[in-house]
PDB file of C-alpha atoms and ligand atoms in Angstrom:
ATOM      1  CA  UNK A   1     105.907  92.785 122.547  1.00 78.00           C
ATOM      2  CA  UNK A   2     105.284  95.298 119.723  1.00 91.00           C
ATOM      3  CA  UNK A   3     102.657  96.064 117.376  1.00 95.00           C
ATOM      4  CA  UNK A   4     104.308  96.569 114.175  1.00 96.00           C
ATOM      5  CA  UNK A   5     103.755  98.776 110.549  1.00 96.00           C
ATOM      6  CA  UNK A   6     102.746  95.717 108.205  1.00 97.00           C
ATOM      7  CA  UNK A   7     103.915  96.841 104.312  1.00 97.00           C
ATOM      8  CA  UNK A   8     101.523  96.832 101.940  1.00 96.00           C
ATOM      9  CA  UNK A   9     102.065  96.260  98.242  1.00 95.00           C
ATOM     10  CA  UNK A  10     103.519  97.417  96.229  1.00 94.00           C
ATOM     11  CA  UNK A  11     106.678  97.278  98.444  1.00 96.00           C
ATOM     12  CA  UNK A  12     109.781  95.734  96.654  1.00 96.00           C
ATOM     13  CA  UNK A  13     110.326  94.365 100.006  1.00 98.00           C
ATOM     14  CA  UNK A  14     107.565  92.070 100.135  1.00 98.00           C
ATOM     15  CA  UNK A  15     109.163  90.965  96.947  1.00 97.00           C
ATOM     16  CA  UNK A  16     112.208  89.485  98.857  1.00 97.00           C
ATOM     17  CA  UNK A  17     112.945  86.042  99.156  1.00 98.00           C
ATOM     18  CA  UNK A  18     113.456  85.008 103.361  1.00 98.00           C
ATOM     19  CA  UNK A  19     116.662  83.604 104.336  1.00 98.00           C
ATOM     20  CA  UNK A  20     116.599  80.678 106.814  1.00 98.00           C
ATOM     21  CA  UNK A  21     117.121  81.273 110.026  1.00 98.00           C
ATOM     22  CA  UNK A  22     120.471  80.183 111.750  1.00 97.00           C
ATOM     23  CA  UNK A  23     118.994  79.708 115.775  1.00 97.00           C
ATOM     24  CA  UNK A  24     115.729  80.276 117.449  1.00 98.00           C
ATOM     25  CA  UNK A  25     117.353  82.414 120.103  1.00 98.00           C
ATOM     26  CA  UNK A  26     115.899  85.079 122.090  1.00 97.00           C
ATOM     27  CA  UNK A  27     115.620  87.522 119.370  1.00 97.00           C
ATOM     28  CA  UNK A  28     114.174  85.477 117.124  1.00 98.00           C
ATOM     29  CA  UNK A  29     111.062  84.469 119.820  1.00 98.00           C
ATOM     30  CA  UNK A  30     111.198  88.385 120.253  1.00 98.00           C
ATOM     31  CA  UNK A  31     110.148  88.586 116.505  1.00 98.00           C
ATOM     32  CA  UNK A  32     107.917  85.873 117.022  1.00 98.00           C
ATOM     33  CA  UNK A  33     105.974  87.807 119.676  1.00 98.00           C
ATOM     34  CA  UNK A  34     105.846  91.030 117.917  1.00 98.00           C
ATOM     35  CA  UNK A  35     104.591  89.331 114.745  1.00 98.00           C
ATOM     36  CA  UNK A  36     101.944  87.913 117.162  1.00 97.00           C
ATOM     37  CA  UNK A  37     100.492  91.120 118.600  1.00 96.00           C
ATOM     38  CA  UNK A  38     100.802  92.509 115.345  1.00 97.00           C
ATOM     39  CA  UNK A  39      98.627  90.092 113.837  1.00 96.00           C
ATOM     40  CA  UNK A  40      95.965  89.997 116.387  1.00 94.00           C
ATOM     41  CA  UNK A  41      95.852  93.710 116.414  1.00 94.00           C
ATOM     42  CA  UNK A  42      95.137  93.729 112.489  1.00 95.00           C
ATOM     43  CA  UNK A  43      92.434  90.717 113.217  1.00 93.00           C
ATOM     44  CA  UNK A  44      94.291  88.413 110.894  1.00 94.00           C
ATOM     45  CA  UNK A  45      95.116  84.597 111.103  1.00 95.00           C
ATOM     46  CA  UNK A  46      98.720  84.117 109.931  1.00 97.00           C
ATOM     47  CA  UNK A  47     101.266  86.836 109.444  1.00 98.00           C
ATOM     48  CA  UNK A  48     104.932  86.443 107.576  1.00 98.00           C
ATOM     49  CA  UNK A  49     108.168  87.824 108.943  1.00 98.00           C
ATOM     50  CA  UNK A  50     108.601  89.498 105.589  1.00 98.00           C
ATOM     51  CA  UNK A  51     105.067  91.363 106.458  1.00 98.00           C
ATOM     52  CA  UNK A  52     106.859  93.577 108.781  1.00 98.00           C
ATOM     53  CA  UNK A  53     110.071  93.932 106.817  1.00 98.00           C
ATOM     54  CA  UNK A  54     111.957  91.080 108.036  1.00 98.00           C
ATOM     55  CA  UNK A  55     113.602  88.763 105.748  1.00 98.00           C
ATOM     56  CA  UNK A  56     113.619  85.587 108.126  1.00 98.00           C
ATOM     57  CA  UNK A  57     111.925  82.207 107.306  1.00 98.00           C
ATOM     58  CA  UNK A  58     109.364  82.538 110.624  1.00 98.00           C
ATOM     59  CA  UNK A  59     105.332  82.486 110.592  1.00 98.00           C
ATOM     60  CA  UNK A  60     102.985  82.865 112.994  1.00 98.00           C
ATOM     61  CA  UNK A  61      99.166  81.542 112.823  1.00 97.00           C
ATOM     62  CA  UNK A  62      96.392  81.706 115.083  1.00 97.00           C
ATOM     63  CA  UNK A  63      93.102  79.923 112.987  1.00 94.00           C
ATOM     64  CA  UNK A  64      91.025  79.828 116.498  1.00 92.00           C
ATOM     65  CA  UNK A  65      88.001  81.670 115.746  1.00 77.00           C
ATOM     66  CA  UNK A  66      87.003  82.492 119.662  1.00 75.00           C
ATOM     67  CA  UNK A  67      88.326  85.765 121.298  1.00 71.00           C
ATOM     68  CA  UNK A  68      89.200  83.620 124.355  1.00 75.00           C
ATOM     69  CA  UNK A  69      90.185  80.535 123.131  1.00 88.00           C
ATOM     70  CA  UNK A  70      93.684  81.485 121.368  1.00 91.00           C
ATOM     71  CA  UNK A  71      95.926  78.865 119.419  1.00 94.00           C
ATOM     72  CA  UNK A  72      98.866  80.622 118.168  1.00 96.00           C
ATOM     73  CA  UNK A  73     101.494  78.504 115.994  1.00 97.00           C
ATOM     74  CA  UNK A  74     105.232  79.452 115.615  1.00 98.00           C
ATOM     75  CA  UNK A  75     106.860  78.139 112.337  1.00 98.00           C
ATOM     76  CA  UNK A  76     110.527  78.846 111.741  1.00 98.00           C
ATOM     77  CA  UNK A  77     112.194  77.371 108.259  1.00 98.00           C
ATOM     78  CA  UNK A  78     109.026  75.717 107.658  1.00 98.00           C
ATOM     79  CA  UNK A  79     109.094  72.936 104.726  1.00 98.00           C
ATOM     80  CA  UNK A  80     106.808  71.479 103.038  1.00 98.00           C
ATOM     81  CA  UNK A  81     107.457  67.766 102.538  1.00 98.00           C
ATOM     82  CA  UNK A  82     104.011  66.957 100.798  1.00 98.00           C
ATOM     83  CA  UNK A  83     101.498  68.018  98.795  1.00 98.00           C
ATOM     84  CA  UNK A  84      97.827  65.985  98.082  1.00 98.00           C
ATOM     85  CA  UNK A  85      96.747  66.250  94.541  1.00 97.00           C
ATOM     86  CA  UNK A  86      93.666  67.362  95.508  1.00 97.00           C
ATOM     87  CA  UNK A  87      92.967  71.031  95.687  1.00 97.00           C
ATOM     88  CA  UNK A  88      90.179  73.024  97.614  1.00 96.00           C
ATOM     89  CA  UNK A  89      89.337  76.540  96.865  1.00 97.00           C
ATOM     90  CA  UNK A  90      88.921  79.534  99.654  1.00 96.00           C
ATOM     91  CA  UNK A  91      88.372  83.411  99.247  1.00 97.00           C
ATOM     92  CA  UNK A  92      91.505  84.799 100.177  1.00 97.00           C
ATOM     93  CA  UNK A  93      92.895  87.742 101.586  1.00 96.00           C
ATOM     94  CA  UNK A  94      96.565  88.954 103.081  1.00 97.00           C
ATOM     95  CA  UNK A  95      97.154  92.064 105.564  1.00 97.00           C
ATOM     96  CA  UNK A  96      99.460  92.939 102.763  1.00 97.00           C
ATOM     97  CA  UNK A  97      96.854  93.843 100.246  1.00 97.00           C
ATOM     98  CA  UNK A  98      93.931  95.141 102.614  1.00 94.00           C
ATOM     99  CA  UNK A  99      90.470  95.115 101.247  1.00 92.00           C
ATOM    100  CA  UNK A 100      91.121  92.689  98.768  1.00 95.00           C
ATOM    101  CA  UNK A 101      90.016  89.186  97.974  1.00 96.00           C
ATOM    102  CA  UNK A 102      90.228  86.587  95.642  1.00 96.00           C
ATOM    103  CA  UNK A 103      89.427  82.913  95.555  1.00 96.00           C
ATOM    104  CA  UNK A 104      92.667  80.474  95.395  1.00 97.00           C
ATOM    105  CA  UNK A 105      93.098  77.048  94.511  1.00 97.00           C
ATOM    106  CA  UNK A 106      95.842  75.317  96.775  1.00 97.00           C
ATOM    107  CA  UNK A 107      96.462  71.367  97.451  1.00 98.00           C
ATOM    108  CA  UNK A 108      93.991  70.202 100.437  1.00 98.00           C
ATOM    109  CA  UNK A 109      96.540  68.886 102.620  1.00 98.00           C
ATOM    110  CA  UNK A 110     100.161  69.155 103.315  1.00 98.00           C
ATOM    111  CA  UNK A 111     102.358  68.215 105.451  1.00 98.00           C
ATOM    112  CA  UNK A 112     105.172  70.724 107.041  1.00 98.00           C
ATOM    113  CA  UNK A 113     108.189  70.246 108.924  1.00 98.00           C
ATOM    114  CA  UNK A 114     109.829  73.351 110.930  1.00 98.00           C
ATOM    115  CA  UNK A 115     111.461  74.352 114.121  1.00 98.00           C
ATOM    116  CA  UNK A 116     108.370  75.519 117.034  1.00 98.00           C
ATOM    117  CA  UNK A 117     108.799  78.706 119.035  1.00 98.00           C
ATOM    118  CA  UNK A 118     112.171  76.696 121.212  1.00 98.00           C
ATOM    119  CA  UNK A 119     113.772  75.584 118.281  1.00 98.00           C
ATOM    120  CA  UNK A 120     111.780  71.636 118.503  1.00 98.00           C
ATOM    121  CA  UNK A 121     111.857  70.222 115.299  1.00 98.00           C
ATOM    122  CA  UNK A 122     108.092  69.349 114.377  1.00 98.00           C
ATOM    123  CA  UNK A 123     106.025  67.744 111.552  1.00 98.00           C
ATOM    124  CA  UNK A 124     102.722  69.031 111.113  1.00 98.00           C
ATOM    125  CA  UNK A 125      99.932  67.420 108.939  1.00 98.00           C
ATOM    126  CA  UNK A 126      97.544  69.995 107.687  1.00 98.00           C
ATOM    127  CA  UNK A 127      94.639  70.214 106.006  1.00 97.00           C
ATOM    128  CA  UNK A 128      91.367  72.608 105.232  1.00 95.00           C
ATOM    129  CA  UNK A 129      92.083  76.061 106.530  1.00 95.00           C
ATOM    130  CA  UNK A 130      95.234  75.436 108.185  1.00 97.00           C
ATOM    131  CA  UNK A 131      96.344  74.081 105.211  1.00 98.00           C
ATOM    132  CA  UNK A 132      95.647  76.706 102.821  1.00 98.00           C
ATOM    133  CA  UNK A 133      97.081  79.352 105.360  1.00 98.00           C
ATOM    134  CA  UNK A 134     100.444  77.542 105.562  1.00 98.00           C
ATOM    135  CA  UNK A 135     100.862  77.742 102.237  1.00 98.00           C
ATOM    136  CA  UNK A 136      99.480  81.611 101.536  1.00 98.00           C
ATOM    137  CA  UNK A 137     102.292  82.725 104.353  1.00 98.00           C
ATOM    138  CA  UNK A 138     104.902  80.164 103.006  1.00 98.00           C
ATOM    139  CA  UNK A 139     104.621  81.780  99.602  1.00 98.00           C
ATOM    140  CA  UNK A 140     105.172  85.357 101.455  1.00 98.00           C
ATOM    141  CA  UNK A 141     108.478  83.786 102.209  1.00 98.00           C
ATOM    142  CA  UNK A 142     109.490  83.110  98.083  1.00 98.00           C
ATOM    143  CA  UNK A 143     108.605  86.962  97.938  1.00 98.00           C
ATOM    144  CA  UNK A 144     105.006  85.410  96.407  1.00 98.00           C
ATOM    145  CA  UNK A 145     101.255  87.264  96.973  1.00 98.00           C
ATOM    146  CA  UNK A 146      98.155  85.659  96.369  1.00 98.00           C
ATOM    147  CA  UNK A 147      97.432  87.892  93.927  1.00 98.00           C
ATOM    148  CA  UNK A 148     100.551  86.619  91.682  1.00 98.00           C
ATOM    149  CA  UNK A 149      98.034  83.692  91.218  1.00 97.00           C
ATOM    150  CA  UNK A 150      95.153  86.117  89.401  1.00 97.00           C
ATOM    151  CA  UNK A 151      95.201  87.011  85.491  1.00 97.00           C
ATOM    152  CA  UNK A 152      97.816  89.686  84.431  1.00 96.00           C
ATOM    153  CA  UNK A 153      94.934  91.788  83.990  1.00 96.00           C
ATOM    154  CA  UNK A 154      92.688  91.301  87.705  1.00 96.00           C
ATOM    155  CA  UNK A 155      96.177  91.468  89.088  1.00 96.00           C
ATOM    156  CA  UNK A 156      97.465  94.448  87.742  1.00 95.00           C
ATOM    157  CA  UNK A 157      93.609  95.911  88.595  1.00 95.00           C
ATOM    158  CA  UNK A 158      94.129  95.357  92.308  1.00 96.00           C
ATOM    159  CA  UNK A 159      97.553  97.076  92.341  1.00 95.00           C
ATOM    160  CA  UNK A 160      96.597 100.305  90.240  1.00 95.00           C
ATOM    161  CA  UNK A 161      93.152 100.596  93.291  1.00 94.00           C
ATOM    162  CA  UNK A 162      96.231  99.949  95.766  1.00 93.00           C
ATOM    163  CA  UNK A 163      98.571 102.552  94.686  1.00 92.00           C
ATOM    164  CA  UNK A 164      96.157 104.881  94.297  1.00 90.00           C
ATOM    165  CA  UNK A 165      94.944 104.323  98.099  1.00 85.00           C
ATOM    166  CA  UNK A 166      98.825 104.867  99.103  1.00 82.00           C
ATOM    167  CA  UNK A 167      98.743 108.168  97.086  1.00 81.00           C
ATOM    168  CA  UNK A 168      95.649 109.493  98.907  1.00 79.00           C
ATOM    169  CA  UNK A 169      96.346 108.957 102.124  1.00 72.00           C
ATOM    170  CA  UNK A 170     100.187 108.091 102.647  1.00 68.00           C
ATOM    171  CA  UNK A 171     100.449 107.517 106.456  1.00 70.00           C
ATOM    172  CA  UNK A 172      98.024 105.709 105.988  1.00 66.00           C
ATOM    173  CA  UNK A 173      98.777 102.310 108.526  1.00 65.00           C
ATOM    174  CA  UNK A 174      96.637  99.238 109.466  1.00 59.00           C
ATOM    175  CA  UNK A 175      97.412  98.530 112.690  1.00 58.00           C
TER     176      UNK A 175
HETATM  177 ZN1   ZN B 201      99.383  87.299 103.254  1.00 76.26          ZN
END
């Protein structure tokens, strides 16, 4: 298990649409675990493959808000097969775009089929947090940041105060 260097945008990478994943083999749960410890390490609750520069279809997600009480959730090709009408509205932020947050709409509930950590096909029924974090990381895997949501103008605001963070310090890492 490795921490790894999340990329921050821009990064063209990040941009990059995730191709499915063939097997959950060995390498793949290998992934899985580094994306893990890389996530708890940066104190976030759902990291995308594509977060550490790898174009696979896998999440992780740990919503448990107690140190000792961990929950983490291993999605591979994850699908959503529904979507409520309804939408609710959190602040949100990404490791990808640190220090930055914006309030999204997303539907309330979904529902989400996908292959666990041994290759199980599951169906999950989400809703509140959960849901809204599915979706944020699922959109990570169409190559799609929460900010994409904001007006050309907020958007293009928060990625001039990001470059210009890059330029000043650029070994900079959040590990
Ligand atoms: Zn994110």
């Amino acid at each position: 298990m490795t921490v790894r260097k999340i990329l921050t945008e821009p990064n063209k990478i990040l941009r990059k649409k995730s191709q499915n994943v063939k097997s959950v083999n060995s390498k793949i749960q290998s992934l899985m675990d580094d994306m893990l410890d890389t996530m708890y390490a940066a104190s976030g609750i759902g990291l995308a493959a594509i977060q550490i520069g790898e174009p696979k279809r896998v999440i992780v997600l740990d919503i448990s808000k107690e140190e000792d009480k961990k929950n983490p959730m291993f999605f591979v090709n994850p699908k959503i097969i529904w979507k409520a009408n309804e939408d609710s509205i959190y602040e949100e932020g990404c490791l990808s775009v640190p220090n930055q947050f914006a309030e999204i709409n997303r539907p309330k509930q979904c529902h989400v089929e996908y292959l666990d950590y041994n290759g199980k096909s599951k169906l999950l029924k989400a809703e509140g947090i959960l849901a809204t974090c599915i979706q944020h990381e699922m959109d990570h895997l169409e190559g799609i940041l929460f900010i994409d949501y904001l007006s050309k103008l907020k958007k293009s605001m928060i990625i001039k105060k990001l470059s210009k963070q890059k330029k000043e310090n650029p070994n900079r890492i959040i590990v």
